[in-house]
Amino acid sequence: MIETSVVRAEVLEVKEAGKVTRITVRYPFRPEPGNFVSLVNPGQWEFPLAVGDYWMGRMELYVSSKRLSQWMKGREAVLLKGPLGTRLPAMREVLAFSTSVHLYDLLYPLREVVRGGGKARLVCEDCDTEFVDEVDRPEGVLVSVPPDKLMRMEVPFPAYVYVRWANMNCMLGVCGTCVVGGRLACTSGPFLKVESVESLREMLP
């Protein structure tokens, strides 16, 4: 297991990719599927980002915030804290569900399944997908959708939900602001078992 570190990451590319901005950086630590990193602006803020991909020391990150995309432009390097969170269990066949920009939360775990010789299928609303394998008996289900949509879905088990709506501040499980269903999203997540987010149903009309 790699210890969490804050490193200066060289920015290789910042490019518009549809509704999001793709940021490619040089990063020395290979994340596990399910890990995330945080973008650090010292003394100001930290912003959690899903890992979109990783290969040969390069990491892809996707940003949907226009303000953050503008902040990134023209920068030669940024500070990244990571790898953070808990890796997903190994799975050979995976079924995934997502919508629009939420699909970028799932890219790296699904790509790693395929690279390892497994199968992945992504059912995505309002987006194209590269994951079209026939998956008859999934060993796991990954979900990244808005919370209101999640609570109205019939999610198969066992399922892991990317809780991007959790209010993660310290990223290290210290401040306690990101509790979802009794679990700290920044340390136990950002993928949590669907049972952990069932309490959200009580918050919906």
PDB file of C-alpha atoms in Angstrom:
ATOM      1  CA  MET A   1       0.000   0.000   0.000  1.00  0.00           C
ATOM      2  CA  ILE A   2       1.328   3.430  -0.992  1.00  0.00           C
ATOM      3  CA  GLU A   3       1.353   6.050   1.748  1.00  0.00           C
ATOM      4  CA  THR A   4      -0.515   9.259   1.057  1.00  0.00           C
ATOM      5  CA  SER A   5       1.818  12.038  -0.105  1.00  0.00           C
ATOM      6  CA  VAL A   6       1.537  15.564  -1.429  1.00  0.00           C
ATOM      7  CA  VAL A   7       3.579  15.897  -4.612  1.00  0.00           C
ATOM      8  CA  ARG A   8       4.231  18.526  -7.235  1.00  0.00           C
ATOM      9  CA  ALA A   9       2.808  17.061 -10.437  1.00  0.00           C
ATOM     10  CA  GLU A  10       3.869  18.391 -13.824  1.00  0.00           C
ATOM     11  CA  VAL A  11       0.891  19.349 -15.987  1.00  0.00           C
ATOM     12  CA  LEU A  12       1.293  17.763 -19.415  1.00  0.00           C
ATOM     13  CA  GLU A  13      -2.030  18.723 -20.994  1.00  0.00           C
ATOM     14  CA  VAL A  14      -5.265  20.554 -20.245  1.00  0.00           C
ATOM     15  CA  LYS A  15      -7.855  19.858 -22.926  1.00  0.00           C
ATOM     16  CA  GLU A  16     -11.586  20.343 -23.348  1.00  0.00           C
ATOM     17  CA  ALA A  17     -13.359  16.994 -23.727  1.00  0.00           C
ATOM     18  CA  GLY A  18     -17.052  17.616 -24.287  1.00  0.00           C
ATOM     19  CA  LYS A  19     -18.701  18.706 -21.035  1.00  0.00           C
ATOM     20  CA  VAL A  20     -15.509  18.255 -19.015  1.00  0.00           C
ATOM     21  CA  THR A  21     -11.839  19.201 -19.078  1.00  0.00           C
ATOM     22  CA  ARG A  22      -9.264  16.404 -19.243  1.00  0.00           C
ATOM     23  CA  ILE A  23      -6.071  17.082 -17.295  1.00  0.00           C
ATOM     24  CA  THR A  24      -3.025  14.890 -17.834  1.00  0.00           C
ATOM     25  CA  VAL A  25      -0.257  15.068 -15.233  1.00  0.00           C
ATOM     26  CA  ARG A  26       2.974  13.261 -14.473  1.00  0.00           C
ATOM     27  CA  TYR A  27       2.376  11.353 -11.236  1.00  0.00           C
ATOM     28  CA  PRO A  28       4.809   8.964  -9.495  1.00  0.00           C
ATOM     29  CA  PHE A  29       2.335   6.699  -7.672  1.00  0.00           C
ATOM     30  CA  ARG A  30       0.126   4.177  -9.426  1.00  0.00           C
ATOM     31  CA  PRO A  31      -3.377   4.450  -7.921  1.00  0.00           C
ATOM     32  CA  GLU A  32      -5.433   1.356  -7.208  1.00  0.00           C
ATOM     33  CA  PRO A  33      -8.878   1.106  -8.821  1.00  0.00           C
ATOM     34  CA  GLY A  34     -11.165   3.009  -6.474  1.00  0.00           C
ATOM     35  CA  ASN A  35      -8.533   5.449  -5.210  1.00  0.00           C
ATOM     36  CA  PHE A  36      -8.820   9.187  -5.796  1.00  0.00           C
ATOM     37  CA  VAL A  37      -6.569  12.235  -5.434  1.00  0.00           C
ATOM     38  CA  SER A  38      -7.141  15.803  -4.287  1.00  0.00           C
ATOM     39  CA  LEU A  39      -6.026  18.968  -6.020  1.00  0.00           C
ATOM     40  CA  VAL A  40      -4.455  21.268  -3.419  1.00  0.00           C
ATOM     41  CA  ASN A  41      -4.352  25.055  -3.460  1.00  0.00           C
ATOM     42  CA  PRO A  42      -2.305  25.672  -0.274  1.00  0.00           C
ATOM     43  CA  GLY A  43      -4.098  27.687   2.377  1.00  0.00           C
ATOM     44  CA  GLN A  44      -7.194  27.987   0.184  1.00  0.00           C
ATOM     45  CA  TRP A  45      -8.927  24.720  -0.693  1.00  0.00           C
ATOM     46  CA  GLU A  46      -8.677  21.078  -1.688  1.00  0.00           C
ATOM     47  CA  PHE A  47     -10.792  19.489  -4.393  1.00  0.00           C
ATOM     48  CA  PRO A  48     -11.279  15.697  -4.703  1.00  0.00           C
ATOM     49  CA  LEU A  49     -10.888  14.243  -8.192  1.00  0.00           C
ATOM     50  CA  ALA A  50     -11.566  10.767  -9.529  1.00  0.00           C
ATOM     51  CA  VAL A  51      -8.732   9.070 -11.394  1.00  0.00           C
ATOM     52  CA  GLY A  52      -9.730   8.736 -15.045  1.00  0.00           C
ATOM     53  CA  ASP A  53      -6.744   6.640 -16.099  1.00  0.00           C
ATOM     54  CA  TYR A  54      -3.116   5.884 -15.314  1.00  0.00           C
ATOM     55  CA  TRP A  55      -0.328   4.561 -17.527  1.00  0.00           C
ATOM     56  CA  MET A  56       3.473   4.866 -17.601  1.00  0.00           C
ATOM     57  CA  GLY A  57       3.629   7.527 -14.894  1.00  0.00           C
ATOM     58  CA  ARG A  58       0.846   9.620 -16.406  1.00  0.00           C
ATOM     59  CA  MET A  59      -2.515  10.185 -14.784  1.00  0.00           C
ATOM     60  CA  GLU A  60      -5.722  11.515 -16.321  1.00  0.00           C
ATOM     61  CA  LEU A  61      -8.126  13.601 -14.262  1.00  0.00           C
ATOM     62  CA  TYR A  62     -11.469  15.002 -15.380  1.00  0.00           C
ATOM     63  CA  VAL A  63     -12.919  18.298 -14.149  1.00  0.00           C
ATOM     64  CA  SER A  64     -16.544  19.324 -14.702  1.00  0.00           C
ATOM     65  CA  SER A  65     -16.273  22.642 -12.830  1.00  0.00           C
ATOM     66  CA  LYS A  66     -15.751  25.540 -15.257  1.00  0.00           C
ATOM     67  CA  ARG A  67     -14.142  27.610 -12.514  1.00  0.00           C
ATOM     68  CA  LEU A  68     -11.631  24.881 -11.703  1.00  0.00           C
ATOM     69  CA  SER A  69     -10.933  24.316 -15.397  1.00  0.00           C
ATOM     70  CA  GLN A  70     -10.054  27.989 -15.802  1.00  0.00           C
ATOM     71  CA  TRP A  71      -7.830  27.826 -12.714  1.00  0.00           C
ATOM     72  CA  MET A  72      -5.895  24.935 -14.281  1.00  0.00           C
ATOM     73  CA  LYS A  73      -5.174  26.603 -17.609  1.00  0.00           C
ATOM     74  CA  GLY A  74      -1.625  27.842 -18.070  1.00  0.00           C
ATOM     75  CA  ARG A  75      -0.245  26.058 -15.003  1.00  0.00           C
ATOM     76  CA  GLU A  76       2.970  24.109 -15.402  1.00  0.00           C
ATOM     77  CA  ALA A  77       2.463  22.090 -12.207  1.00  0.00           C
ATOM     78  CA  VAL A  78      -0.074  21.482  -9.447  1.00  0.00           C
ATOM     79  CA  LEU A  79      -0.015  19.943  -5.980  1.00  0.00           C
ATOM     80  CA  LEU A  80      -1.783  16.604  -5.665  1.00  0.00           C
ATOM     81  CA  LYS A  81      -2.484  14.684  -2.472  1.00  0.00           C
ATOM     82  CA  GLY A  82      -2.869  10.948  -2.801  1.00  0.00           C
ATOM     83  CA  PRO A  83      -3.488   8.213  -3.459  1.00  0.00           C
ATOM     84  CA  LEU A  84      -6.546   8.492  -1.216  1.00  0.00           C
ATOM     85  CA  GLY A  85      -9.488   6.304  -0.297  1.00  0.00           C
ATOM     86  CA  THR A  86      -9.977   2.552  -0.394  1.00  0.00           C
ATOM     87  CA  ARG A  87      -9.382   0.337  -3.394  1.00  0.00           C
ATOM     88  CA  LEU A  88     -12.224  -1.668  -4.865  1.00  0.00           C
ATOM     89  CA  PRO A  89     -12.168  -5.456  -4.535  1.00  0.00           C
ATOM     90  CA  ALA A  90     -10.825  -7.367  -7.522  1.00  0.00           C
ATOM     91  CA  MET A  91     -13.582  -8.195 -10.013  1.00  0.00           C
ATOM     92  CA  ARG A  92     -13.476 -10.087 -13.301  1.00  0.00           C
ATOM     93  CA  GLU A  93     -16.918  -9.129 -14.601  1.00  0.00           C
ATOM     94  CA  VAL A  94     -18.414  -5.736 -13.802  1.00  0.00           C
ATOM     95  CA  LEU A  95     -21.693  -4.049 -14.642  1.00  0.00           C
ATOM     96  CA  ALA A  96     -21.772  -0.262 -14.259  1.00  0.00           C
ATOM     97  CA  PHE A  97     -24.378   2.501 -14.373  1.00  0.00           C
ATOM     98  CA  SER A  98     -23.788   6.217 -14.862  1.00  0.00           C
ATOM     99  CA  THR A  99     -25.066   9.458 -16.334  1.00  0.00           C
ATOM    100  CA  SER A 100     -23.341  12.163 -18.349  1.00  0.00           C
ATOM    101  CA  VAL A 101     -20.245  13.591 -16.591  1.00  0.00           C
ATOM    102  CA  HIS A 102     -20.509  11.051 -13.766  1.00  0.00           C
ATOM    103  CA  LEU A 103     -19.109   8.365 -16.059  1.00  0.00           C
ATOM    104  CA  TYR A 104     -15.576   9.732 -15.529  1.00  0.00           C
ATOM    105  CA  ASP A 105     -15.723   8.484 -11.932  1.00  0.00           C
ATOM    106  CA  LEU A 106     -15.874   4.932 -13.289  1.00  0.00           C
ATOM    107  CA  LEU A 107     -13.369   5.005 -16.152  1.00  0.00           C
ATOM    108  CA  TYR A 108     -10.233   3.850 -14.348  1.00  0.00           C
ATOM    109  CA  PRO A 109     -11.777   0.920 -12.436  1.00  0.00           C
ATOM    110  CA  LEU A 110     -13.506  -0.324 -15.589  1.00  0.00           C
ATOM    111  CA  ARG A 111     -10.411   0.084 -17.749  1.00  0.00           C
ATOM    112  CA  GLU A 112      -8.345  -1.858 -15.231  1.00  0.00           C
ATOM    113  CA  VAL A 113     -10.872  -4.714 -15.325  1.00  0.00           C
ATOM    114  CA  VAL A 114     -10.577  -4.908 -19.112  1.00  0.00           C
ATOM    115  CA  ARG A 115      -6.775  -4.624 -19.046  1.00  0.00           C
ATOM    116  CA  GLY A 116      -6.688  -7.529 -16.624  1.00  0.00           C
ATOM    117  CA  GLY A 117      -8.604  -9.727 -19.050  1.00  0.00           C
ATOM    118  CA  GLY A 118     -12.019  -9.212 -17.471  1.00  0.00           C
ATOM    119  CA  LYS A 119     -15.302  -7.925 -18.878  1.00  0.00           C
ATOM    120  CA  ALA A 120     -17.027  -4.600 -18.262  1.00  0.00           C
ATOM    121  CA  ARG A 121     -20.333  -3.187 -19.399  1.00  0.00           C
ATOM    122  CA  LEU A 122     -21.417   0.392 -18.752  1.00  0.00           C
ATOM    123  CA  VAL A 123     -25.027   1.494 -19.074  1.00  0.00           C
ATOM    124  CA  CYS A 124     -24.819   5.258 -19.410  1.00  0.00           C
ATOM    125  CA  GLU A 125     -27.545   7.850 -19.812  1.00  0.00           C
ATOM    126  CA  ASP A 126     -26.676  10.749 -22.146  1.00  0.00           C
ATOM    127  CA  CYS A 127     -23.171   9.503 -22.944  1.00  0.00           C
ATOM    128  CA  ASP A 128     -21.251   7.104 -25.150  1.00  0.00           C
ATOM    129  CA  THR A 129     -19.321   4.198 -23.695  1.00  0.00           C
ATOM    130  CA  GLU A 130     -16.294   2.082 -24.565  1.00  0.00           C
ATOM    131  CA  PHE A 131     -17.445  -0.731 -22.275  1.00  0.00           C
ATOM    132  CA  VAL A 132     -19.821  -2.960 -24.224  1.00  0.00           C
ATOM    133  CA  ASP A 133     -18.924  -6.503 -23.143  1.00  0.00           C
ATOM    134  CA  GLU A 134     -21.670  -9.023 -22.479  1.00  0.00           C
ATOM    135  CA  VAL A 135     -21.730  -9.450 -18.711  1.00  0.00           C
ATOM    136  CA  ASP A 136     -24.068 -12.250 -17.632  1.00  0.00           C
ATOM    137  CA  ARG A 137     -22.941 -12.827 -14.057  1.00  0.00           C
ATOM    138  CA  PRO A 138     -21.291  -9.661 -12.705  1.00  0.00           C
ATOM    139  CA  GLU A 139     -19.096 -10.065  -9.649  1.00  0.00           C
ATOM    140  CA  GLY A 140     -19.776  -6.448  -8.791  1.00  0.00           C
ATOM    141  CA  VAL A 141     -21.762  -3.383  -9.808  1.00  0.00           C
ATOM    142  CA  LEU A 142     -20.369   0.169  -9.936  1.00  0.00           C
ATOM    143  CA  VAL A 143     -22.654   3.200  -9.876  1.00  0.00           C
ATOM    144  CA  SER A 144     -22.031   6.926 -10.253  1.00  0.00           C
ATOM    145  CA  VAL A 145     -25.207   8.966 -10.657  1.00  0.00           C
ATOM    146  CA  PRO A 146     -26.800  11.968  -8.906  1.00  0.00           C
ATOM    147  CA  PRO A 147     -28.169  10.993  -5.469  1.00  0.00           C
ATOM    148  CA  ASP A 148     -31.814  11.598  -6.386  1.00  0.00           C
ATOM    149  CA  LYS A 149     -31.499   9.229  -9.345  1.00  0.00           C
ATOM    150  CA  LEU A 150     -29.637   6.662  -7.263  1.00  0.00           C
ATOM    151  CA  MET A 151     -32.399   6.516  -4.687  1.00  0.00           C
ATOM    152  CA  ARG A 152     -34.957   5.741  -7.383  1.00  0.00           C
ATOM    153  CA  MET A 153     -32.878   3.007  -9.023  1.00  0.00           C
ATOM    154  CA  GLU A 154     -33.157  -0.706  -8.414  1.00  0.00           C
ATOM    155  CA  VAL A 155     -29.448  -1.313  -7.879  1.00  0.00           C
ATOM    156  CA  PRO A 156     -28.279  -4.940  -8.084  1.00  0.00           C
ATOM    157  CA  PHE A 157     -26.072  -6.357  -5.334  1.00  0.00           C
ATOM    158  CA  PRO A 158     -23.212  -6.272  -4.603  1.00  0.00           C
ATOM    159  CA  ALA A 159     -22.953  -2.636  -5.686  1.00  0.00           C
ATOM    160  CA  TYR A 160     -20.440   0.121  -4.955  1.00  0.00           C
ATOM    161  CA  VAL A 161     -21.554   3.732  -5.299  1.00  0.00           C
ATOM    162  CA  TYR A 162     -19.194   6.643  -6.004  1.00  0.00           C
ATOM    163  CA  VAL A 163     -20.368   9.262  -3.496  1.00  0.00           C
ATOM    164  CA  ARG A 164     -19.143  12.369  -5.283  1.00  0.00           C
ATOM    165  CA  TRP A 165     -21.723  14.477  -3.424  1.00  0.00           C
ATOM    166  CA  ALA A 166     -20.030  13.816  -0.056  1.00  0.00           C
ATOM    167  CA  ASN A 167     -18.504  16.977   1.427  1.00  0.00           C
ATOM    168  CA  MET A 168     -14.849  15.931   1.604  1.00  0.00           C
ATOM    169  CA  ASN A 169     -12.571  18.553   3.179  1.00  0.00           C
ATOM    170  CA  CYS A 170      -9.488  17.090   4.866  1.00  0.00           C
ATOM    171  CA  MET A 171      -9.442  13.884   2.732  1.00  0.00           C
ATOM    172  CA  LEU A 172      -7.867  11.997   5.656  1.00  0.00           C
ATOM    173  CA  GLY A 173     -10.812  11.096   7.893  1.00  0.00           C
ATOM    174  CA  VAL A 174     -10.049  13.766  10.497  1.00  0.00           C
ATOM    175  CA  CYS A 175     -12.739  16.439  10.106  1.00  0.00           C
ATOM    176  CA  GLY A 176     -15.689  14.053   9.774  1.00  0.00           C
ATOM    177  CA  THR A 177     -17.707  16.199   7.350  1.00  0.00           C
ATOM    178  CA  CYS A 178     -18.001  13.490   4.693  1.00  0.00           C
ATOM    179  CA  VAL A 179     -19.890  10.862   6.699  1.00  0.00           C
ATOM    180  CA  VAL A 180     -22.339   8.864   4.565  1.00  0.00           C
ATOM    181  CA  GLY A 181     -24.327   6.162   6.313  1.00  0.00           C
ATOM    182  CA  GLY A 182     -21.841   6.059   9.167  1.00  0.00           C
ATOM    183  CA  ARG A 183     -18.828   5.736   6.851  1.00  0.00           C
ATOM    184  CA  LEU A 184     -16.203   8.360   6.031  1.00  0.00           C
ATOM    185  CA  ALA A 185     -16.266   8.809   2.264  1.00  0.00           C
ATOM    186  CA  CYS A 186     -12.670  10.049   2.085  1.00  0.00           C
ATOM    187  CA  THR A 187     -11.177   6.978   3.778  1.00  0.00           C
ATOM    188  CA  SER A 188     -13.699   4.149   3.332  1.00  0.00           C
ATOM    189  CA  GLY A 189     -14.765   5.441  -0.093  1.00  0.00           C
ATOM    190  CA  PRO A 190     -15.161   7.173  -2.408  1.00  0.00           C
ATOM    191  CA  PHE A 191     -16.875   3.950  -3.528  1.00  0.00           C
ATOM    192  CA  LEU A 192     -19.190   2.833  -0.721  1.00  0.00           C
ATOM    193  CA  LYS A 193     -21.405  -0.229  -0.611  1.00  0.00           C
ATOM    194  CA  VAL A 194     -24.932   0.678  -1.638  1.00  0.00           C
ATOM    195  CA  GLU A 195     -26.217  -0.292   1.826  1.00  0.00           C
ATOM    196  CA  SER A 196     -24.259   2.660   3.254  1.00  0.00           C
ATOM    197  CA  VAL A 197     -26.197   5.213   1.205  1.00  0.00           C
ATOM    198  CA  GLU A 198     -29.694   3.841   1.824  1.00  0.00           C
ATOM    199  CA  SER A 199     -30.279   6.563   4.446  1.00  0.00           C
ATOM    200  CA  LEU A 200     -30.437   9.114   1.625  1.00  0.00           C
ATOM    201  CA  ARG A 201     -33.926   7.875   0.760  1.00  0.00           C
ATOM    202  CA  GLU A 202     -35.229   9.624   3.865  1.00  0.00           C
ATOM    203  CA  MET A 203     -33.963  12.967   2.522  1.00  0.00           C
ATOM    204  CA  LEU A 204     -35.956  12.780  -0.710  1.00  0.00           C
ATOM    205  CA  PRO A 205     -39.546  14.037  -1.150  1.00  0.00           C
TER     206      PRO A 205
END
